[in-house]
Coordinates of C-alpha atoms and ligand atoms in Angstrom, one line a residue:
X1 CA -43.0 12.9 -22.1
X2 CA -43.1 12.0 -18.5
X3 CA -39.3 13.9 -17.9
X4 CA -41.2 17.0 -19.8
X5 CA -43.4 16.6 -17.4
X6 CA -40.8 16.5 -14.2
X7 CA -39.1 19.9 -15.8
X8 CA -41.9 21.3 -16.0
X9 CA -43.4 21.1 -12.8
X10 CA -39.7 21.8 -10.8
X11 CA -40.3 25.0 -11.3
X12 CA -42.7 24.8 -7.9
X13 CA -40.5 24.5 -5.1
X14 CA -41.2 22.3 -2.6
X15 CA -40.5 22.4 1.1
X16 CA -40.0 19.6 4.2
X17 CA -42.9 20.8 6.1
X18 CA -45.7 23.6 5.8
X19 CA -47.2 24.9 8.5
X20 CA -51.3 24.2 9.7
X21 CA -53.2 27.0 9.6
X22 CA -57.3 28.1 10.1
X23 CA -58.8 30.4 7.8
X24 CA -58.9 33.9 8.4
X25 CA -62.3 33.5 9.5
X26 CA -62.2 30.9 12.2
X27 CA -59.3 32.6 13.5
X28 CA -61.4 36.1 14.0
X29 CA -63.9 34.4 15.2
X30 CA -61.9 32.5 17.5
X31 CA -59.8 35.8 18.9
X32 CA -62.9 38.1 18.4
X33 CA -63.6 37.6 22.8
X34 CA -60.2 38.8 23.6
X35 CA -60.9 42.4 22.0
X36 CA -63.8 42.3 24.6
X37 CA -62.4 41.1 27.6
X38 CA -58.6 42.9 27.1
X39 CA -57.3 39.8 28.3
X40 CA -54.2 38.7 26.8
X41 CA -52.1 36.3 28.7
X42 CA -52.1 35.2 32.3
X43 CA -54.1 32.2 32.1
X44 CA -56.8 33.8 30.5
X45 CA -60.4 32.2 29.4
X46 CA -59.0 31.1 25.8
X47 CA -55.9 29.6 27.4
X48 CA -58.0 27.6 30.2
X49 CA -60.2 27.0 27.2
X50 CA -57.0 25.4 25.0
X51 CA -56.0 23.3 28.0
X52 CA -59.3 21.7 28.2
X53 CA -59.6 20.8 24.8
X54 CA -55.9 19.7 24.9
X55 CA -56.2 17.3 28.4
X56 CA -59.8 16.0 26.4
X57 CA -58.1 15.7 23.1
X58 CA -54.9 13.8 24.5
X59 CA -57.1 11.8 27.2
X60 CA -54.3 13.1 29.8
X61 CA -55.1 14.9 33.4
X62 CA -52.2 17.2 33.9
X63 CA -51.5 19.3 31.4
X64 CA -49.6 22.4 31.6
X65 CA -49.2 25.2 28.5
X66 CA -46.1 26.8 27.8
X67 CA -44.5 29.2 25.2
X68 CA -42.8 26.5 23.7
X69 CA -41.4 23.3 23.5
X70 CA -38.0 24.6 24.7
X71 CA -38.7 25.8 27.9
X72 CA -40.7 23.1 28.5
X73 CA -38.0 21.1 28.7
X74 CA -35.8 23.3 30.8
X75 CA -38.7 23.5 33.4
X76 CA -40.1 20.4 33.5
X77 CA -36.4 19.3 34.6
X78 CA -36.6 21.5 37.3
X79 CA -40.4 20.9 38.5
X80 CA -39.9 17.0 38.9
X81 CA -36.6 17.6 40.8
X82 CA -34.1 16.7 38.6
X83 CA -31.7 19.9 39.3
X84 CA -29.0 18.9 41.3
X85 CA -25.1 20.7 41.4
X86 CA -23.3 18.1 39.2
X87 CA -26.2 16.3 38.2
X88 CA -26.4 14.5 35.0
X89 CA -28.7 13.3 32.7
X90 CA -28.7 10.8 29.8
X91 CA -30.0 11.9 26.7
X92 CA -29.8 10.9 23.1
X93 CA -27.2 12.7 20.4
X94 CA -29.7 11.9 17.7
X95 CA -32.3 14.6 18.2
X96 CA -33.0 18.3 17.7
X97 CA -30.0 20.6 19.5
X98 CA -33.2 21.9 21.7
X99 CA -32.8 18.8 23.8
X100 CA -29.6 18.9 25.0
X101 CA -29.4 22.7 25.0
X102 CA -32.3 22.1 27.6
X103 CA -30.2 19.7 29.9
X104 CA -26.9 22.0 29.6
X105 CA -28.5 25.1 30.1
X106 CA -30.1 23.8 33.5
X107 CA -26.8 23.4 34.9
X108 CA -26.5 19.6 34.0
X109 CA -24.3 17.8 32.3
X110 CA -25.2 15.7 29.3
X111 CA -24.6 11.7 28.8
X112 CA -25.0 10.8 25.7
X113 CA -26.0 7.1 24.9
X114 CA -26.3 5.0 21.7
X115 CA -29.7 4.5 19.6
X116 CA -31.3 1.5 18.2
X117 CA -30.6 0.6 14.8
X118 CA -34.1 0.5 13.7
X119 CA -35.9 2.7 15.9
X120 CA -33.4 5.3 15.9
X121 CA -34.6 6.1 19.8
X122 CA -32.3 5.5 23.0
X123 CA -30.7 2.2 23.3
X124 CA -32.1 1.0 26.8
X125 CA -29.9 -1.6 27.0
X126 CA -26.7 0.8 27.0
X127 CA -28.6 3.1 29.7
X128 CA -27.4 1.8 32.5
X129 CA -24.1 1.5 32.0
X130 CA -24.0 5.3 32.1
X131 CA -25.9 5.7 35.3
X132 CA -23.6 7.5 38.6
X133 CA -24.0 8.2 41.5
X134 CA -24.6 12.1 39.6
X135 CA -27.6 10.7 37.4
X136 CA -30.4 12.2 38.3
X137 CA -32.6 11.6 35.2
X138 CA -33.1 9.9 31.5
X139 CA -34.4 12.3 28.9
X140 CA -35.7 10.2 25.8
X141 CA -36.6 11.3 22.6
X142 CA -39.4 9.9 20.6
X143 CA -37.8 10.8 17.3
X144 CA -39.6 11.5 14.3
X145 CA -42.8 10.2 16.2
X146 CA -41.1 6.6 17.1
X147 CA -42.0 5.9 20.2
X148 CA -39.4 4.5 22.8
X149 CA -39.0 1.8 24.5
X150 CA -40.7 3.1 27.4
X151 CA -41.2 0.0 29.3
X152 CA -37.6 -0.5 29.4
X153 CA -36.6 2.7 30.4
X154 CA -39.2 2.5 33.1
X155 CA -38.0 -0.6 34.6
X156 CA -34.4 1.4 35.1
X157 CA -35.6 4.6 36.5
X158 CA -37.1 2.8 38.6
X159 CA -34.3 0.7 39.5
X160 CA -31.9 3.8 40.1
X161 CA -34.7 6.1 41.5
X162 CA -34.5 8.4 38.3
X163 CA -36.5 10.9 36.8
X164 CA -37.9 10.4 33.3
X165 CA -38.8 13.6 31.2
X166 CA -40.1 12.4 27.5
X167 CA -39.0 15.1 24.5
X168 CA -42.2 14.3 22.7
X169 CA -42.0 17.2 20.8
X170 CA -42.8 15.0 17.6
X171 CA -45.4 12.9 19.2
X172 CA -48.1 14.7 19.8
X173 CA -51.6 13.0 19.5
X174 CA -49.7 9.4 19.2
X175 CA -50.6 6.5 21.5
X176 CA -48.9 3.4 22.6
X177 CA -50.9 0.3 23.7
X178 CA -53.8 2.1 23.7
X179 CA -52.3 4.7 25.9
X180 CA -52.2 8.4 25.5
X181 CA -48.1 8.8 24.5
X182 CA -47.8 11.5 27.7
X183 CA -49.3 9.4 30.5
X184 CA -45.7 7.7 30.4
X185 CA -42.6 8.8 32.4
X186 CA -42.6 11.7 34.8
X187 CA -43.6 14.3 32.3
X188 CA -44.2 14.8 28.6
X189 CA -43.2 17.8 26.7
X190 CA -44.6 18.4 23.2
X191 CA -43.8 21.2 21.0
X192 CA -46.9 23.1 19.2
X193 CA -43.9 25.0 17.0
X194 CA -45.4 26.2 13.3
X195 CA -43.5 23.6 11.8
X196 CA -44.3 20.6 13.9
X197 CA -48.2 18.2 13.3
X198 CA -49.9 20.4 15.7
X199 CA -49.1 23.9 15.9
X200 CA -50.0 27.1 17.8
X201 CA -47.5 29.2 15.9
X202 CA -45.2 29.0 19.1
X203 CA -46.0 26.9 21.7
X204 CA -45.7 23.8 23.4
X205 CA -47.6 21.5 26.4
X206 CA -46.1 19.4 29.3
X207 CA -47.9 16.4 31.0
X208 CA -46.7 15.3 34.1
X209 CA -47.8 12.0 35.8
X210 CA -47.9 13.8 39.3
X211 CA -50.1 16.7 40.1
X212 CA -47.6 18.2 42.4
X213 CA -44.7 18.4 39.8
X214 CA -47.2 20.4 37.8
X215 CA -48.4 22.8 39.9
X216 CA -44.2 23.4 40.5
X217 CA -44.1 24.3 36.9
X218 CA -47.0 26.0 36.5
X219 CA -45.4 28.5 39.2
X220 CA -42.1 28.5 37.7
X221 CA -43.0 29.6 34.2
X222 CA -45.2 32.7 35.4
X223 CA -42.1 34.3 37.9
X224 CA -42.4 32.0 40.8
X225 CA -45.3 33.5 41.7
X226 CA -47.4 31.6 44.5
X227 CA -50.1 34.3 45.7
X228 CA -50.0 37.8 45.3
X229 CA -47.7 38.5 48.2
X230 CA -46.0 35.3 48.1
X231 CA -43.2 34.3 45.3
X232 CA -41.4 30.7 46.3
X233 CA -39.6 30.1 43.2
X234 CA -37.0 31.8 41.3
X235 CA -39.1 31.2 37.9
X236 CA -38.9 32.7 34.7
X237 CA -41.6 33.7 32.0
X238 CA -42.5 30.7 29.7
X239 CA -46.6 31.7 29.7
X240 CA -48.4 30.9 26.5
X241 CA -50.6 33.9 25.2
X242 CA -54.6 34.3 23.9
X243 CA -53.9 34.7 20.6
X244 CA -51.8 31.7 20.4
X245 CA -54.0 29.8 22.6
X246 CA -57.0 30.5 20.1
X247 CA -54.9 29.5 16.8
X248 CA -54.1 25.9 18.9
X249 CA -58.2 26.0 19.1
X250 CA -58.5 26.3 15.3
X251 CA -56.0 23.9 14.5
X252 CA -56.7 21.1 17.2
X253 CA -60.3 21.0 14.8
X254 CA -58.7 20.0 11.7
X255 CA -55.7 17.7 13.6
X256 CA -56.9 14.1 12.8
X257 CA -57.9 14.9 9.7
X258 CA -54.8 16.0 8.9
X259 CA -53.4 13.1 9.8
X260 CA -55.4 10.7 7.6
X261 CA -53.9 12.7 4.6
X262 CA -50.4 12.7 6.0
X263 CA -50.8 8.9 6.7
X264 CA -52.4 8.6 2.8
X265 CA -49.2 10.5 1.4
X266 CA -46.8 8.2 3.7
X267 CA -48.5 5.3 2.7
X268 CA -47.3 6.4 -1.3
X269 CA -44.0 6.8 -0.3
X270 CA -43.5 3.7 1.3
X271 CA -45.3 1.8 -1.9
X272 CA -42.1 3.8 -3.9
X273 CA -39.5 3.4 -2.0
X274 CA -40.4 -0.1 0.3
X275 CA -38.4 -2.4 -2.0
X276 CA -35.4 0.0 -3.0
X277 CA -32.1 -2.2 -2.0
X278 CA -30.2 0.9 0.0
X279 CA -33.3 2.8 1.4
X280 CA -34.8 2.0 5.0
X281 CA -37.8 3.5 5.9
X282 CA -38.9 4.6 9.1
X283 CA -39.7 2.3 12.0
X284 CA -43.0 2.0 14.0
X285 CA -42.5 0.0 17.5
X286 CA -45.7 -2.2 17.3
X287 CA -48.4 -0.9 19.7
X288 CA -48.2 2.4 18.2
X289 CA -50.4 4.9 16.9
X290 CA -48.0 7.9 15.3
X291 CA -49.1 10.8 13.3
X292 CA -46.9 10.8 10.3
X293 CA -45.2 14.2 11.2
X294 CA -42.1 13.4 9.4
X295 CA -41.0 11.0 6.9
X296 CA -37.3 10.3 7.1
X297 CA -35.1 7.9 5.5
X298 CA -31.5 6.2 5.7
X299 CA -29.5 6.2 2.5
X300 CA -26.8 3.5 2.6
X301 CA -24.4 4.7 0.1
X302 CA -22.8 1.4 -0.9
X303 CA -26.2 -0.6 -1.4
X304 CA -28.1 2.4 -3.1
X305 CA -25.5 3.9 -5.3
X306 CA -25.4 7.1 -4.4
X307 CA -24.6 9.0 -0.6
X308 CA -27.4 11.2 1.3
X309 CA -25.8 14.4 0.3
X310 CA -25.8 13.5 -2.8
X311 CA -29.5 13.0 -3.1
X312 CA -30.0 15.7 -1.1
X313 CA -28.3 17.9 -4.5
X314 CA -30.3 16.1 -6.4
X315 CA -33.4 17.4 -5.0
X316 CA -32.4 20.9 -4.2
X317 CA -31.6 21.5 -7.9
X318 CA -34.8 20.0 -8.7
X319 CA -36.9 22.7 -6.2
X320 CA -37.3 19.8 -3.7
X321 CA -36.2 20.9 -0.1
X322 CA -35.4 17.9 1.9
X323 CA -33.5 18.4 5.4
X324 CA -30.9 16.8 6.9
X325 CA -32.7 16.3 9.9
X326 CA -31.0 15.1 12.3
X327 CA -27.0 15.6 11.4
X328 CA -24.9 16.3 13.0
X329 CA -25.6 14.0 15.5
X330 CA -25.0 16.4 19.0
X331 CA -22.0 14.8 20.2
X332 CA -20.1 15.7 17.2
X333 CA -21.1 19.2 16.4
X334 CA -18.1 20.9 17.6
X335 CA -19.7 23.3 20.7
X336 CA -20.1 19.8 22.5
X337 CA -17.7 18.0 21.3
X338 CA -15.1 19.8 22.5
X339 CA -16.8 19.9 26.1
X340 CA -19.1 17.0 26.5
X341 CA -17.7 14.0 24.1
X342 CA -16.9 11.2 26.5
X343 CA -19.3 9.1 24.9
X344 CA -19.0 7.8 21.6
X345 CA -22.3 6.6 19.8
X346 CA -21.0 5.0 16.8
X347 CA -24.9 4.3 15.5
X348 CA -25.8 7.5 15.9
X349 CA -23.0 9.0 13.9
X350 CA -23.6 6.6 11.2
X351 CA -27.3 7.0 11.1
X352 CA -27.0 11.1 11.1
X353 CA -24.8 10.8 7.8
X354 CA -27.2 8.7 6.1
X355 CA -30.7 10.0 7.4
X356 CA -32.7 12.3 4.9
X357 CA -36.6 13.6 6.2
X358 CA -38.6 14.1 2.8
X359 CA -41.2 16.8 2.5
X360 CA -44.4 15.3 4.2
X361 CA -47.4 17.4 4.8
X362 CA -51.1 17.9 4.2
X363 CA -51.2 20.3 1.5
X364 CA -48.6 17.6 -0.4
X365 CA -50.4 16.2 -3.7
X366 CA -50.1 12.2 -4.5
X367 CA -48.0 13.4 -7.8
X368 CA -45.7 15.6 -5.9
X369 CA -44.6 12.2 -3.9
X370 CA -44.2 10.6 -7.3
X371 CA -42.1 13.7 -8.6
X372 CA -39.6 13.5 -5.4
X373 CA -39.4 9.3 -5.6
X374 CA -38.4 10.0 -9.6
X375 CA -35.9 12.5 -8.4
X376 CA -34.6 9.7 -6.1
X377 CA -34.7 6.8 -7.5
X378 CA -33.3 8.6 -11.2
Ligands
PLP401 C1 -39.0 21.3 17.9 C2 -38.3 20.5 18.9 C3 -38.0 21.0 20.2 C4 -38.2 22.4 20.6 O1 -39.6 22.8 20.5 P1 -39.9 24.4 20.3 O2 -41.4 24.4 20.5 O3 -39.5 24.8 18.9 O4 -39.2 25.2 21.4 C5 -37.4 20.2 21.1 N1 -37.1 18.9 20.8 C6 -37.3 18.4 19.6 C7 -36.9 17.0 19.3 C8 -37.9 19.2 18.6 O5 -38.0 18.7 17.4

């Protein structure tokens, strides 16, 4: 009865993530002032309008828009002064390519260091044995909404006199010790990307702790453009629009309830697959707050039976569309490799073989979770 059942109902395919969206209606309503005033980007009232909501929302003071999370990243490098001619930075290999794209593409060379075990975030204790005299900052990653061992890495940028930019591209709306999740480190960058918690179909935000370094970005992303006769940057175009500015509006409304379902549908997975022998689940450092944007999980192929790809297969035959998320670990896809593998990360290799992020989001039903663990667990 209950396999009928299964065959049955794999017929609906099921994705890793679905995107947030308003209705049609609040969304009209929403855009309905930009057919009046024919303003459509530049800063315009729904934009300043998005930013106030956000800096309210995230309990932050400097907040910056931008068209998404990935030039955030190359230009907050640049506005808190971490361009230098050789400069390097140290990142993590066990994130999303964006990350190091960022650092390379801003002239700077990579360094990749080890993760924790558990957390699967930078390993602060190997940081510093990577610092030179070329070091000029120490990008982080909260992965998968796990939030780093910011005090750490604070106590050795400041040490060394480095920069800190977080990737928080997954931890948007998350807070540690009571603490909005972008008032640490020099600056913040989320990603509001259609397939992350918070979306504004493209887009992304970057909170800096100093004013200064975001009034730098804030001129590099719109040209360099100081005044209307002066330009004092070689900037670029990273502006968000209106349109996308209003569709952040409608979605920031329904946000935390979104994440009380997402946190209901976690909660069923972990009461599946908490005592598997084989299957860890995600970590939460304690202090945390997170928003359940992902729900990822190591497959250890000698305790559980079976390897990740494996299951992964096994789900894709049944209509269930898991991700590999995050392998290759950087350092081994072959474009860096080649160039940039002086480090080996041994933890992160492992982890990217085994990890598997399971469909999680809000329009997820409590018997689809139950169809996927059946899948899984055979
Ligand atoms: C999504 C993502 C980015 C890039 O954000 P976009 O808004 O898609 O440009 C960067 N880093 C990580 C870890 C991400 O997951």
């Amino acid at each position: 009865m209950e396999t009928k059942e299964i065959n049955e109902k794999s017929g609906v395919h099921i994705y890793v993530t679905q995107p947030s969206m308003p209705t049609l209606e609040e969304y009209i309503h929403e855009i309905q002032p930009i057919f009046e005033s024919r303003i459509l980007t530049n800063r315009g009232p729904v934009h300043r309008k998005f930013e106030k909501l956000l800096k309210q929302f995230l309990k932050v003071d400097n907040l910056a828009l931008c068209v998404n999370g990935h030039m955030g990243l190359e230009l907050a490098l640049e506005a808190v002064g971490a361009i230098k001619p050789g400069g390097e930075v140290i990142t993590t290999p066990f994130t999303f390519i964006s990350t190091v794209h960022a650092i390379v593409r801003r002239g700077l060379k990579p360094v990749f260091c080890d993760i924790e075990p558990d957390t699967l975030t930078i390993d602060p204790d190997k940081i510093e044995a990577l610092i030179t005299e070329n070091t000029t900052a120490i990008m982080p990653v909260h992965v998968y909404g796990t939030i780093c061992d910011v005090e750490k890495i604070q106590a050795i940028a400041d040490k060394y006199h480095l920069k800190v930019i977080y990737d928080a591209a997954h931890t948007f709306g998350e807070t540690y010790k009571g603490q909005s999740i972008g008032s640490y480190g020099d600056a913040s960058v989320f990603s509001f990307h259609a397939t992350k918690a918070f979306n504004s179909i493209e887009g992304g935000a970057v909170v800096f702790k100093d004013a200064e370094n975001m009034g730098r970005f804030l001129k590099l992303q719109n040209f360099g453009i100081e005044s209307e006769n002066i330009v004092s940057e070689v900037g670029c175009n990273a502006k968000m629009d209106e349109f996308r500015a209003a569709f952040g509006i409608c979605n920031l409304k329904e946000f935390s309830k979104n994440i009380e379902i997402r946190k209901a549908l976690a909660e069923k997975y972990d009461s599946r697959l908490r005592d598997v022998p084989g299957i860890t689940l995600k970590y939460s450092r304690e202090g945390s707050v997170e928003n359940y944007t992902y729900y990822p999980v190591l497959i250890d192929p000698e305790t559980f039976g079976k390897d990740r790809d494996q299951i992964y297969n096994l789900l894709s035959s049944n209509n269930i569309h898991a991700r590999k998320y995050f392998y290759p670990a950087i350092n081994d896809l072959p474009i860096y490799k080649e160039q940039w593998n002086m480090q080996i990360t041994p933890i992160s290799s492992r982890v990217a073989g085994q990890i598997l992020a399971l469909p999680l989001y809000q329009g997820l039903s409590m018997d689809d979770i139950d169809r996927i663990c059946d899948v899984i667990l055979g």
